[in-house]
PDB file of C-alpha atoms in Angstrom:
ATOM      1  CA  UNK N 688      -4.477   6.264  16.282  1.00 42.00           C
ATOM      2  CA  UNK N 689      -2.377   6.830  13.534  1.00 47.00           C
ATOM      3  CA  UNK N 690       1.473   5.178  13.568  1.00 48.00           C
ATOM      4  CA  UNK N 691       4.104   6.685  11.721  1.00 51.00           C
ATOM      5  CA  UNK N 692       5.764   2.932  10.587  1.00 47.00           C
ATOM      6  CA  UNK N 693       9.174   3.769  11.768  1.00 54.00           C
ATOM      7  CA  UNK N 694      10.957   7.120  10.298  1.00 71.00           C
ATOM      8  CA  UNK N 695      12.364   7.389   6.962  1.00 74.00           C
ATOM      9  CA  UNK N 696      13.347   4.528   5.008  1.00 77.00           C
ATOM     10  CA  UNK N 697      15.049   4.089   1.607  1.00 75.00           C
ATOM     11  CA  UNK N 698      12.724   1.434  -0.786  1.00 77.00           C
ATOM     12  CA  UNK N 699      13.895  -0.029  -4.042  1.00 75.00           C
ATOM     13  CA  UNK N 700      11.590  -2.033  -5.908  1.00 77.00           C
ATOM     14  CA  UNK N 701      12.675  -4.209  -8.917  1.00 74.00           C
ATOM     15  CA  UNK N 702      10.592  -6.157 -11.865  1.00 78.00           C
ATOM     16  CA  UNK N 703      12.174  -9.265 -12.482  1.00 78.00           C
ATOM     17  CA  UNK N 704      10.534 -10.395 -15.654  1.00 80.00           C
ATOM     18  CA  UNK N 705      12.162 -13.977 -16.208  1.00 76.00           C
ATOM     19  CA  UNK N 706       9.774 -17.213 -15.568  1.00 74.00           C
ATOM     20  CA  UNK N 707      13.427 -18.427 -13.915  1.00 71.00           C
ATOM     21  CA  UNK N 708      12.884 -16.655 -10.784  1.00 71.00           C
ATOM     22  CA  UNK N 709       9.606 -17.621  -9.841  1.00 69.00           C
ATOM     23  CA  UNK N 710      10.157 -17.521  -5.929  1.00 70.00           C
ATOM     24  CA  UNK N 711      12.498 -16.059  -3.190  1.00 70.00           C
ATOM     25  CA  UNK N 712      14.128 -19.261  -2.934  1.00 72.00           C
ATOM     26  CA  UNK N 713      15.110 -18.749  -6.698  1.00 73.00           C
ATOM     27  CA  UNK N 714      16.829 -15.630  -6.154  1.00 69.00           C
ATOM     28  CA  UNK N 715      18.557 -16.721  -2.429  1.00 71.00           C
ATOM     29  CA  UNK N 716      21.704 -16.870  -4.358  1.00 74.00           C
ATOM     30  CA  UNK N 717      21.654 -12.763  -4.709  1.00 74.00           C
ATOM     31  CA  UNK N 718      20.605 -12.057  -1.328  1.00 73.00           C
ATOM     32  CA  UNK N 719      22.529 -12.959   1.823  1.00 70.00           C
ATOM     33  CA  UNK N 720      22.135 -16.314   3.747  1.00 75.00           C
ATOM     34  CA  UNK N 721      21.051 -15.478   6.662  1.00 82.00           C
ATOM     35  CA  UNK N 722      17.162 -14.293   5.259  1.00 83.00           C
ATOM     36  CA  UNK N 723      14.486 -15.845   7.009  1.00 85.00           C
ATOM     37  CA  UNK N 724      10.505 -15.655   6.798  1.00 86.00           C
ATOM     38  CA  UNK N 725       8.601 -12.554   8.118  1.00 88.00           C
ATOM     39  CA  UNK N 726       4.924 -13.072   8.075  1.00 88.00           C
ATOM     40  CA  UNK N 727       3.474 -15.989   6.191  1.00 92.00           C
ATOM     41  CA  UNK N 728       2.932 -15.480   2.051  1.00 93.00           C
ATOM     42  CA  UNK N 729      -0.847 -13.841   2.244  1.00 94.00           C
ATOM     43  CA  UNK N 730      -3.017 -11.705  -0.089  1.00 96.00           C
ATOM     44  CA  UNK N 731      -2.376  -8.007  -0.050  1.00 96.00           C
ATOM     45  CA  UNK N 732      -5.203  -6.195  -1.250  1.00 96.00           C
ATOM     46  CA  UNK N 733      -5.084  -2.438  -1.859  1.00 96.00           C
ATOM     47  CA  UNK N 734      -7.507   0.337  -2.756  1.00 95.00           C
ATOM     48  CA  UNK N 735      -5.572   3.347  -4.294  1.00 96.00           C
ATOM     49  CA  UNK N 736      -7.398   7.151  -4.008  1.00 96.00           C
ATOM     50  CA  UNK N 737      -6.005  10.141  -6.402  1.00 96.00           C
ATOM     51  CA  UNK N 738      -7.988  13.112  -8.307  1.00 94.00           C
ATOM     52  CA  UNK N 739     -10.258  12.816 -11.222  1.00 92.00           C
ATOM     53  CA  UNK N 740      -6.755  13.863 -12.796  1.00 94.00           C
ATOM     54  CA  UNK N 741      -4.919  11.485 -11.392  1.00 94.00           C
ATOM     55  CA  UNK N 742      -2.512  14.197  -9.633  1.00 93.00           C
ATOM     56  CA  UNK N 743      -1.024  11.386  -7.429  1.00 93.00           C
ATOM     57  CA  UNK N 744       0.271   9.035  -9.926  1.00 93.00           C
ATOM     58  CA  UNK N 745       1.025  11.700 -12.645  1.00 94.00           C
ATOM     59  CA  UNK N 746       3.482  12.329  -9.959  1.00 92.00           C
ATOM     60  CA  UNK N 747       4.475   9.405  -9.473  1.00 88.00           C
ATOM     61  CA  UNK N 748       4.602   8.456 -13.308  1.00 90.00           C
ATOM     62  CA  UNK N 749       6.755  11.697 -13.499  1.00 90.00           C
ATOM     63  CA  UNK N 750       9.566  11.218 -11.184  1.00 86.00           C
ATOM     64  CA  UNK N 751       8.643  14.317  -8.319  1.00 89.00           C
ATOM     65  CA  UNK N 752      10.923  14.079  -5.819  1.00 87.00           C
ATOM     66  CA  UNK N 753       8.126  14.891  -2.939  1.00 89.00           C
ATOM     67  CA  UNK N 754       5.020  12.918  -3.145  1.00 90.00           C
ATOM     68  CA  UNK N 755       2.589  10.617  -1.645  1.00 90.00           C
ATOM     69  CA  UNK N 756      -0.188   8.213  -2.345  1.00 93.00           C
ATOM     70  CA  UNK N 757      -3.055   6.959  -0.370  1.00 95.00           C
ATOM     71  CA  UNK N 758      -4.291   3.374   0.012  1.00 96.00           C
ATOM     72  CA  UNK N 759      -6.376   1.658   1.851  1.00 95.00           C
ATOM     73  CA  UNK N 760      -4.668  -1.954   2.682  1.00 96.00           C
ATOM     74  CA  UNK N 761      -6.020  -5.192   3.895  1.00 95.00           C
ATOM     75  CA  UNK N 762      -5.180  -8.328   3.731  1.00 94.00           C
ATOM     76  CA  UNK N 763      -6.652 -11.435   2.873  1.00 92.00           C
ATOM     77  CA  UNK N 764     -10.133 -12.539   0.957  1.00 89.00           C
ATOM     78  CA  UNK N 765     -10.670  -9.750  -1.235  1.00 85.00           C
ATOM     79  CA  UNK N 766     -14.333  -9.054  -0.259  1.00 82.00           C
ATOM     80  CA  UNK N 767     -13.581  -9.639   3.550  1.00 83.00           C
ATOM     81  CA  UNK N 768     -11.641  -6.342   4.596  1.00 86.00           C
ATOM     82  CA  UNK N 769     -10.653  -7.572   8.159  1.00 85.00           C
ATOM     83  CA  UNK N 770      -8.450  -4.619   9.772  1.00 91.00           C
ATOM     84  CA  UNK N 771      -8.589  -1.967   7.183  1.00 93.00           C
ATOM     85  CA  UNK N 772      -5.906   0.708   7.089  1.00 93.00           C
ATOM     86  CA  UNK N 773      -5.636   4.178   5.549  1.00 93.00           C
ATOM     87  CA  UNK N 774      -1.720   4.429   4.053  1.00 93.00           C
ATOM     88  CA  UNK N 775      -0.011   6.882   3.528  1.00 91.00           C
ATOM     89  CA  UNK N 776       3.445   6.619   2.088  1.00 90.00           C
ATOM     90  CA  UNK N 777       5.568  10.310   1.477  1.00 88.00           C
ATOM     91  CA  UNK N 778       8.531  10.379  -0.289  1.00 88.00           C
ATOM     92  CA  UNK N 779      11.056  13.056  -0.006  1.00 86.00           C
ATOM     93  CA  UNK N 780      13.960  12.374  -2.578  1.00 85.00           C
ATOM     94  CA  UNK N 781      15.125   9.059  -1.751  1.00 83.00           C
ATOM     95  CA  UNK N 782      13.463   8.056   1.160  1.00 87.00           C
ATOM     96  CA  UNK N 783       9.839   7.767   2.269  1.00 89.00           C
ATOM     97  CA  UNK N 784       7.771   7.204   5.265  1.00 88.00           C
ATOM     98  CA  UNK N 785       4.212   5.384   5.867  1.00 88.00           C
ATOM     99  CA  UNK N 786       1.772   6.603   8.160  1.00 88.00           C
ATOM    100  CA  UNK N 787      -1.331   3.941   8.995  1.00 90.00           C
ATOM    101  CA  UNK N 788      -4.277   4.834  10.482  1.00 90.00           C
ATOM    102  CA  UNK N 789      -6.923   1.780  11.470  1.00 91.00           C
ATOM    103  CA  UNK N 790     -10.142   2.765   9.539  1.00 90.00           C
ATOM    104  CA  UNK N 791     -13.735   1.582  10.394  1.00 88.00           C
ATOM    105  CA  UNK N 792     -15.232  -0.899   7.222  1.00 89.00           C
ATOM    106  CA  UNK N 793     -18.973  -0.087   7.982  1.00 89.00           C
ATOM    107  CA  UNK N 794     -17.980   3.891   8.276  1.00 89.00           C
ATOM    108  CA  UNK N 795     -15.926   3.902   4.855  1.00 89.00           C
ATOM    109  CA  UNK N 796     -18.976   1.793   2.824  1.00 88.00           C
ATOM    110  CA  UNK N 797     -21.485   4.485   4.493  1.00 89.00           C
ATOM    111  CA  UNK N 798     -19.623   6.958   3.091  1.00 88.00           C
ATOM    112  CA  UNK N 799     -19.306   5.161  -0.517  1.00 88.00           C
ATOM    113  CA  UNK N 800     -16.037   5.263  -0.203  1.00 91.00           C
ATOM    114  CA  UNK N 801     -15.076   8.812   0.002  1.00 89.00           C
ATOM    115  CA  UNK N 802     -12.198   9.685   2.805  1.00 90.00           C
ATOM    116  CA  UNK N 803     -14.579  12.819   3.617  1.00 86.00           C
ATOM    117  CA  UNK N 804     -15.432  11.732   6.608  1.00 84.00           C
ATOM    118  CA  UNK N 805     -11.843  12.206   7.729  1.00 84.00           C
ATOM    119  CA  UNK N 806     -11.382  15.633   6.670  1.00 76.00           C
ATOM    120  CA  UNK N 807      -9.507  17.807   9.617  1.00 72.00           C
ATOM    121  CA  UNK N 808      -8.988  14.259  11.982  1.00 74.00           C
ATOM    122  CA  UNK N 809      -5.850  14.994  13.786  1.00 76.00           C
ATOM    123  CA  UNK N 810      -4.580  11.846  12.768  1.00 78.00           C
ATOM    124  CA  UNK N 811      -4.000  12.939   9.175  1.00 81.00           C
ATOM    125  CA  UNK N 812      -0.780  14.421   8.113  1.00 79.00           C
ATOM    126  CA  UNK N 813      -1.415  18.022   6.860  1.00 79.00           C
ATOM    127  CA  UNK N 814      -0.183  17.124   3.000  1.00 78.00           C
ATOM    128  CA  UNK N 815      -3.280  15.138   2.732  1.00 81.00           C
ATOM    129  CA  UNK N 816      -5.883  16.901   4.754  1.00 80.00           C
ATOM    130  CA  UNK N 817      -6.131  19.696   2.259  1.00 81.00           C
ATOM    131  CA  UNK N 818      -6.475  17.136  -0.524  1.00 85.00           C
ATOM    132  CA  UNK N 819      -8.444  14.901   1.013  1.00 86.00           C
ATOM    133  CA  UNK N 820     -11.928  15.647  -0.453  1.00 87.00           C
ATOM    134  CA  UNK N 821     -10.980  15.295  -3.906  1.00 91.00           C
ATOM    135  CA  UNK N 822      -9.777  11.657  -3.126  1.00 93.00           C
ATOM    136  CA  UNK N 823     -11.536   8.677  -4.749  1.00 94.00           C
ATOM    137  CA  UNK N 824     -11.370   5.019  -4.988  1.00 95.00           C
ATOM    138  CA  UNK N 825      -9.457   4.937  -8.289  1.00 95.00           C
ATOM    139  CA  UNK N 826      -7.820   1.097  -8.735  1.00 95.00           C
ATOM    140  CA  UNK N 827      -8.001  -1.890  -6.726  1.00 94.00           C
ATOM    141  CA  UNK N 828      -4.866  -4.030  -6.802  1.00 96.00           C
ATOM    142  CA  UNK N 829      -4.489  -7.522  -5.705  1.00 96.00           C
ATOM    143  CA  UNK N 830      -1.447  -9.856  -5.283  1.00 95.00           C
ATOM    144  CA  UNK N 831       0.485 -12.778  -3.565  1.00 94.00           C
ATOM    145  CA  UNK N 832       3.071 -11.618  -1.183  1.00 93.00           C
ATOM    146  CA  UNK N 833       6.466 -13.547   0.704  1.00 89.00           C
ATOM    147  CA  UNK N 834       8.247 -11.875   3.486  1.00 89.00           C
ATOM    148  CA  UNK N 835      11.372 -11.978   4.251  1.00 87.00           C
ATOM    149  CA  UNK N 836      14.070  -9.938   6.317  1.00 87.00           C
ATOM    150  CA  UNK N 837      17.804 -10.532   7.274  1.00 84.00           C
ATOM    151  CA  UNK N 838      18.940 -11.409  10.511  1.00 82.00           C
ATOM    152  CA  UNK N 839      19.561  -8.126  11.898  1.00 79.00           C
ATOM    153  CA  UNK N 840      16.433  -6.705  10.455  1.00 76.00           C
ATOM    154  CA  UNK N 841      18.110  -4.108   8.512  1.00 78.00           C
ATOM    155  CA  UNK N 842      16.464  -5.285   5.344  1.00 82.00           C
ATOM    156  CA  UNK N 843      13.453  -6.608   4.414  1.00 84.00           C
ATOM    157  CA  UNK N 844      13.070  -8.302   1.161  1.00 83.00           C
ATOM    158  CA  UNK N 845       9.178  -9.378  -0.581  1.00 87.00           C
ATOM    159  CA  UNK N 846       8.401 -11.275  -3.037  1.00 86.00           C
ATOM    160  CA  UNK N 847       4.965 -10.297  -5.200  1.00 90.00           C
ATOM    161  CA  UNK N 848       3.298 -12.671  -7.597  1.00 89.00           C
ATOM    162  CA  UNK N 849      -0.195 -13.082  -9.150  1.00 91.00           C
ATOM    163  CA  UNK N 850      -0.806  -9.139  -9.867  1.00 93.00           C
ATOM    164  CA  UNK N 851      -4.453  -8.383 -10.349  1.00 95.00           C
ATOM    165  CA  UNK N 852      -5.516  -4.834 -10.696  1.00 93.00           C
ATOM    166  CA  UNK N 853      -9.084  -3.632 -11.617  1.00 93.00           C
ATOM    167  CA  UNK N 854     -10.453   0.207 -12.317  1.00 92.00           C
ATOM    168  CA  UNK N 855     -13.190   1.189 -10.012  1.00 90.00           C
ATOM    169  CA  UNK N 856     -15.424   2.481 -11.695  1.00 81.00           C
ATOM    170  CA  UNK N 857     -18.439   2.140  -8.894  1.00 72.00           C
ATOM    171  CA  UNK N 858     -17.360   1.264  -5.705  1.00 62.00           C
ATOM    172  CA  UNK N 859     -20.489  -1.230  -4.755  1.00 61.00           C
ATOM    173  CA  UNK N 860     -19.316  -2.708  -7.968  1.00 57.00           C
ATOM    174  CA  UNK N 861     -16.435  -4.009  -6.064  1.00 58.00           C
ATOM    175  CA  UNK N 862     -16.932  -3.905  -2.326  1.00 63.00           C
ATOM    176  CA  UNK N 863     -19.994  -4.961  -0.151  1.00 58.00           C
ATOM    177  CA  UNK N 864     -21.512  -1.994   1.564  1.00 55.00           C
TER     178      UNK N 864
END
């Protein structure tokens, strides 16, 4: 079943590009005290679909106001996919949302890939159903992540290091089937 990951939310994202900062606890002194660890640091390992034309991050890259993208997100071993999801975050101006839907490994690699097989499941959000079949595996992206929220849960803070992205070019060249 497909969870709508609470209702809007506003997310701000910044690149700090000074060897300095290397870690949260380098950077406590700009956040408040009270932070404390979500989930333990793990791999986050994403596979991102768009067009042949790369609709969905041409959008992205080009500041739309309404958008979305779709991943599919695991975590851990690269190559071990334990409890795949199918993402999918919309943003509307300055908020977004995130929709996750559990997918099945073995169904995905029998279908090299392709999100066809979920074309008209009532668990996917209109916006992408009538995309859907044009989707493919376009980038696979890799990183370290920290957790971290305040004390009243208001805001949660990550910390991303060790950024690995690949192009797909063949998805067996990648994943086991």
């Amino acid at each position: 079943m497909i969870q709508d990951v609470k209702n809007y939310r506003y997310e701000r994202k910044y690149l700090i590009d000074n060897p300095a900062f290397d870690s949260i606890n380098s950077l406590r002194c700009f956040l408040p005290s009270d932070i404390y660890e979500a989930f333990p640091t793990r791999k986050v390992n994403s596979i991102y679909y768009d067009t042949n034309d790369l609709v969905l991050a041409n959008q992205t890259k080009e500041g739309f106001a309404n958008r979305f993208k779709v991943r599919i997100r695991y975590y851990g071993d690269s190559y071990s996919f334990d409890y795949p999801y199918l993402e999918i975050k919309s943003k509307v101006g300055n908020v977004g949302k995130k929709y996750k839907l559990k997918i099945d490994y073995k169904k995905l690699a029998k279908n090299n890939f392709s999100l066809s097989y979920l074309l008209n499941d009532s668990q996917i959000p209109n916006f992408v159903n009538d995309l859907i079949i044009f989707l493919k595996p376009i980038v696979f992206i890799s990183y370290i992540r920290s957790y971290y929220l305040e004390k009243f849960d208001s805001f949660r803070f990550t910390f991303d290091k060790c950024l690995t992205f690949n192009k797909i070019q063949e998805t067996n060249q990648y994943f086991p089937s």
